[in-house]
GROMACS .gro file of C-alpha atoms in nm:
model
  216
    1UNK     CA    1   0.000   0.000   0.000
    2UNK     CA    2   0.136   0.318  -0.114
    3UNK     CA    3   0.186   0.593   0.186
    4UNK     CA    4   0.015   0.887   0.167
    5UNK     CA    5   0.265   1.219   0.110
    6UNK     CA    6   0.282   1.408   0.443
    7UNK     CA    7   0.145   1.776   0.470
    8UNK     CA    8   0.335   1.869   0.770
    9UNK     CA    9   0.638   2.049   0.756
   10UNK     CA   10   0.958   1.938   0.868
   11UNK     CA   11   1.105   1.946   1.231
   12UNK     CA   12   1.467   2.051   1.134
   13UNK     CA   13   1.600   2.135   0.763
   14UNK     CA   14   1.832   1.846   0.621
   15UNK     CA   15   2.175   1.914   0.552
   16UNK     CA   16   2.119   1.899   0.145
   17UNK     CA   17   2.440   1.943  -0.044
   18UNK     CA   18   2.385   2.185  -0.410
   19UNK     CA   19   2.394   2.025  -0.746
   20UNK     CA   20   2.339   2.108  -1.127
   21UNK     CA   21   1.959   2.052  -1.160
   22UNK     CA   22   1.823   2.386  -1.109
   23UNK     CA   23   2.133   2.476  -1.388
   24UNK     CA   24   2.019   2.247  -1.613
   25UNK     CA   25   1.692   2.278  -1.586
   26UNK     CA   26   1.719   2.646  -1.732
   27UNK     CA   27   1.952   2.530  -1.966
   28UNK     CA   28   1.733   2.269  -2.114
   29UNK     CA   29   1.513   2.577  -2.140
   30UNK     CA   30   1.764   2.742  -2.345
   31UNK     CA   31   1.857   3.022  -2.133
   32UNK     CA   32   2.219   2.968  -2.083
   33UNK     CA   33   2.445   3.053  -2.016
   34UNK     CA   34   2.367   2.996  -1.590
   35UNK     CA   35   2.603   3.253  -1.306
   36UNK     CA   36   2.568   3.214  -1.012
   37UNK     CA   37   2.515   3.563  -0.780
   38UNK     CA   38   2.633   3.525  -0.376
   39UNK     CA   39   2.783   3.827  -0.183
   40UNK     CA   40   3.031   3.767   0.180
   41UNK     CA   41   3.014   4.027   0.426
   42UNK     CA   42   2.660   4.171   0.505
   43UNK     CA   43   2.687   4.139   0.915
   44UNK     CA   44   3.065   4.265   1.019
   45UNK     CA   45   3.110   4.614   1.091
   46UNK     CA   46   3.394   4.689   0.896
   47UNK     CA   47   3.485   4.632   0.553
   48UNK     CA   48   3.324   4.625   0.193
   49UNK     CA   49   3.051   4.351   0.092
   50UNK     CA   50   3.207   4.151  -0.163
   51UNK     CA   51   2.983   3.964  -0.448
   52UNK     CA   52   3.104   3.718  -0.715
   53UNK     CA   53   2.926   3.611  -0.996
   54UNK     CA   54   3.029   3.268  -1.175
   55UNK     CA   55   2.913   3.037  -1.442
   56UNK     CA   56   3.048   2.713  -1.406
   57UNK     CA   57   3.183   2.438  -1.705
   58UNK     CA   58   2.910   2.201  -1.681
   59UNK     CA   59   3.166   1.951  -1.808
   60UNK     CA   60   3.415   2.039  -1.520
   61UNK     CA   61   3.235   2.125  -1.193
   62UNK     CA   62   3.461   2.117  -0.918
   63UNK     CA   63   3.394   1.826  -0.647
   64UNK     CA   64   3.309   1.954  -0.333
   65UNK     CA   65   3.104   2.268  -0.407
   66UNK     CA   66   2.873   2.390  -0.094
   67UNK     CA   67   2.764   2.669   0.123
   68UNK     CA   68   3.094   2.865   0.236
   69UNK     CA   69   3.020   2.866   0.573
   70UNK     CA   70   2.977   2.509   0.623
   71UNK     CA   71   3.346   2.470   0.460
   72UNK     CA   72   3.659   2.537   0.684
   73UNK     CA   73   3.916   2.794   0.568
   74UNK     CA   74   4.168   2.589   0.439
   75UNK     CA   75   3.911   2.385   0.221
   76UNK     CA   76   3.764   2.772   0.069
   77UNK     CA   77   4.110   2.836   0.002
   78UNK     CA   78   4.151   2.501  -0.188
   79UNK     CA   79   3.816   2.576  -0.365
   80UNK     CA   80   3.889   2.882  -0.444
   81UNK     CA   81   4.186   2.777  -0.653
   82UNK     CA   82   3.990   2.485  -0.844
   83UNK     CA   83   3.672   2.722  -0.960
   84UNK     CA   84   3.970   3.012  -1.087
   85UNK     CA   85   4.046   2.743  -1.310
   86UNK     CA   86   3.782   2.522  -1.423
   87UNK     CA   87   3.534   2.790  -1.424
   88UNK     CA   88   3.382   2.950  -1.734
   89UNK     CA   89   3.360   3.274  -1.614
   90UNK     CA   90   3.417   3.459  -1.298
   91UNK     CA   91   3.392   3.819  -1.207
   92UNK     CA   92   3.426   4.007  -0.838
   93UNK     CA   93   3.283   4.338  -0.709
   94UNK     CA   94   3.205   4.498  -0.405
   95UNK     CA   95   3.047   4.795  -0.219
   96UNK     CA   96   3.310   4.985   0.021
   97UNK     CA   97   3.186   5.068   0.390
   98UNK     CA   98   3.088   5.442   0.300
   99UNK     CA   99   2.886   5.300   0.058
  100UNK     CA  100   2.687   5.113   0.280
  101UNK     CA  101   2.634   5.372   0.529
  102UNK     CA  102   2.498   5.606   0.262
  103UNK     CA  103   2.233   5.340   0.149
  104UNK     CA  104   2.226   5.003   0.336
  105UNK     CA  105   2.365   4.680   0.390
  106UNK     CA  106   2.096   4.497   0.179
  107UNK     CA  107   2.090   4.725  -0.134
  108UNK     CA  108   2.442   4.769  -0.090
  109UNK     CA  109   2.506   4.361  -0.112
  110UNK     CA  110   2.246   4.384  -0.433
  111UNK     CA  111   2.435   4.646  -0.576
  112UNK     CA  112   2.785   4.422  -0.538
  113UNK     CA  113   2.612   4.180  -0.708
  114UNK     CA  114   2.508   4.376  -0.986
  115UNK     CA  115   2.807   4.503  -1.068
  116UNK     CA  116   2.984   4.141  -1.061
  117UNK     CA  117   2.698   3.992  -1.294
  118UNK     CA  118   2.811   4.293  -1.500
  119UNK     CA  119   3.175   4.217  -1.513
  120UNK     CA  120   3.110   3.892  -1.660
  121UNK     CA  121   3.362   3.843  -1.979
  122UNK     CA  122   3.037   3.630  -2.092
  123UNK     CA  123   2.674   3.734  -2.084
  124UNK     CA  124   2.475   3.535  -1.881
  125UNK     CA  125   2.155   3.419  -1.983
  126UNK     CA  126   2.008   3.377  -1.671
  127UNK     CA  127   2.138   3.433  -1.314
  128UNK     CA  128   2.101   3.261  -1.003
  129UNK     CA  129   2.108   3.475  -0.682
  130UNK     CA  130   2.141   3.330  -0.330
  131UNK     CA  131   1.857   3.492  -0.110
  132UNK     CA  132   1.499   3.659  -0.132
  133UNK     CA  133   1.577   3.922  -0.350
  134UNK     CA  134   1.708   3.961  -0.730
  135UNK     CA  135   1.913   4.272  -0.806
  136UNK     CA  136   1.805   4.569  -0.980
  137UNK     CA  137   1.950   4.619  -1.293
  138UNK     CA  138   2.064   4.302  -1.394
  139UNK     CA  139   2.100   4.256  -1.794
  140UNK     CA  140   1.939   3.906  -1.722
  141UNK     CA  141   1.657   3.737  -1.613
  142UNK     CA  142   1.737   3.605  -1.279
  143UNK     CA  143   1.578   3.411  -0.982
  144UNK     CA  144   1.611   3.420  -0.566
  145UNK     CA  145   1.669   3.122  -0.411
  146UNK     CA  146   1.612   3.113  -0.058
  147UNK     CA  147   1.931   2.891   0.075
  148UNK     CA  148   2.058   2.889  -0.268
  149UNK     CA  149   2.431   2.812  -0.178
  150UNK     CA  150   2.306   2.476  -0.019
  151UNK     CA  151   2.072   2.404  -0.370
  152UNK     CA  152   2.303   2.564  -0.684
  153UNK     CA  153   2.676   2.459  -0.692
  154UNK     CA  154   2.685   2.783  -0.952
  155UNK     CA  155   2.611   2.982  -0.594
  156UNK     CA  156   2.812   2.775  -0.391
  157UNK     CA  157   3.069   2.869  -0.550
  158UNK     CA  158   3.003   3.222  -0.614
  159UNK     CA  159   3.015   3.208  -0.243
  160UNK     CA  160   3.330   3.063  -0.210
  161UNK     CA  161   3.495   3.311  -0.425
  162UNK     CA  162   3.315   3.599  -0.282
  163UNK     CA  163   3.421   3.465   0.121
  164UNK     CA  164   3.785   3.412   0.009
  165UNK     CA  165   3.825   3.754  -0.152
  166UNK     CA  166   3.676   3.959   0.158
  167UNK     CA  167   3.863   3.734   0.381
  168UNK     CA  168   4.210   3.846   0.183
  169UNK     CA  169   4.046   4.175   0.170
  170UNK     CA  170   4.029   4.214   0.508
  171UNK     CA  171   4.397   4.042   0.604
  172UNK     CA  172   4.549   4.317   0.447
  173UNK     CA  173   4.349   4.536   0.650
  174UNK     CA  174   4.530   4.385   0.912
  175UNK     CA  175   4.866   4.465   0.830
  176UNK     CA  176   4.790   4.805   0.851
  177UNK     CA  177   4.563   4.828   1.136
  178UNK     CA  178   4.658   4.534   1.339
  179UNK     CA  179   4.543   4.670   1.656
  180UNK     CA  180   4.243   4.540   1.539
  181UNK     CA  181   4.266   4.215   1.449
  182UNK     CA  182   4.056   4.234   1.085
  183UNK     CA  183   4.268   3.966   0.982
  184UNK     CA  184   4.132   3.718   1.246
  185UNK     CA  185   3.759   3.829   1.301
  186UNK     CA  186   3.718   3.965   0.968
  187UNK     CA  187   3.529   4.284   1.071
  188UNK     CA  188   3.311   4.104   1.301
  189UNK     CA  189   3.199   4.222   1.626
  190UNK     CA  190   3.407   4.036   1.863
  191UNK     CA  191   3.500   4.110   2.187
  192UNK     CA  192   3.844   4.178   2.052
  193UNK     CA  193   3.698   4.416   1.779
  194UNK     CA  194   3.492   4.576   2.048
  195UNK     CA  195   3.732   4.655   2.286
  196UNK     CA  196   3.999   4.833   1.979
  197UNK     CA  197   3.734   5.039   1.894
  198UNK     CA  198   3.698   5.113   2.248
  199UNK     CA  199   4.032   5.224   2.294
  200UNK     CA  200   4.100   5.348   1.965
  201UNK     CA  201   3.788   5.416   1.788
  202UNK     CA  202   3.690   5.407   1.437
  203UNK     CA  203   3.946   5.347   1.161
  204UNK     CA  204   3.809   5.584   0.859
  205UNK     CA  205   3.693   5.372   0.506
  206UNK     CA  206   3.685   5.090   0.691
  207UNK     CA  207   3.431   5.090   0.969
  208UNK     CA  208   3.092   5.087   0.893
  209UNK     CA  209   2.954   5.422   1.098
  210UNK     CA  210   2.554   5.288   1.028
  211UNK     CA  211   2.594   4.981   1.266
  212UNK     CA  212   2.542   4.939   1.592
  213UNK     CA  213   2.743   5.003   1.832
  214UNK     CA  214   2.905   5.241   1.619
  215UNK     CA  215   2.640   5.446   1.504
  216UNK     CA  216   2.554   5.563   1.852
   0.00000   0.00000   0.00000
């Protein structure tokens, strides 16, 4: 006897790695090529928001592709390295700190992302973009997808690239203001973080003057 299909929703979400099928679905469609959109950096309080924008070889799709905060360091890094190769196309962008205090964090972050889709060497046919909200502006089609970076390995690694360059972004932060320690919270609000801004306030283009506790 077959089992009826349950309607209630689940306890806990399941721990789905991302694949091609979204990719190829669109493709079939014929509206290749597929980039992926992801951005790094929306919560810290200092530093740009970086966004990447990739479409992937569907003949050579790097193994190991997921969300880049499920992924240690070293394993980004390694990532990082295999989609700079094998991918088709890649482009970077991002949104400096003054530019997210004059708008904010969220159309800032759309904005990064719209200018990496637009960087592309290749024009994308469609675009892929981790969250609730598509760009504005994009030359392409495009569609949100809540938890995308766990469902499109073209996100996933857009979010790999876009993690690793902040994170080197903000190391060489570091070796100028390494009172702060950017290159080991990465503009997050740690106790560490807290405590140099404490004693030696805000560092200029690099501090993000809209966030609390820094905007009181």
């Amino acid at each position: 006897m077959t089992r009826p299909a349950s309607d209630s929703p689940p306890l806990f979400d399941l721990d789905t790695k991302p694949d091609f099928s979204i990719e190829r679905k669109r493709l079939a469609a014929g509206e290749g090529p597929i980039c992926g959109l992801d951005e790094a950096g929306r919560g810290p309080l200092a530093g740009p928001v970086v966004a990447a924008a990739v479409i992937l070889d569907e003949g050579s799709i790097p193994e190991g592709l997921d969300d880049s905060k499920k992924l240690t360091a070293k394993r980004r890094e390694a990532l990082y390295d295999v989609i700079m190769k094998q991918a088709h196309a890649i482009a970077i962008a991002s949104v400096a700190a003054a530019g997210i205090d004059d708008h904010n964090i969220l159309r800032a972050s759309l904005e990064a992302m719209r200018r990496a889709a637009s960087l592309l060497s290749v024009t994308p046919g469609h675009a892929l973009v981790d969250g609730r909200d598509v760009p504005p502006g994009l030359a392409c089609p495009a569609t949100a997808l809540v938890k995308g970076d766990s469902r499109s390995v073209s996100i996933a690694a857009a979010s790999i690239v876009a993690k690793v360059t902040r994170d080197r972004m903000m190391s060489r932060c570091c070796t100028v203001h390494p009172n702060y320690g950017f290159g080991a919270h990465m503009g997050y609000g740690t106790r560490r973080h807290l405590e140099a801004i404490e004693s030696g306030g805000a560092v200029a283009r690099i501090h993000r003057m809209s966030f609390a506790p820094l905007k009181a």
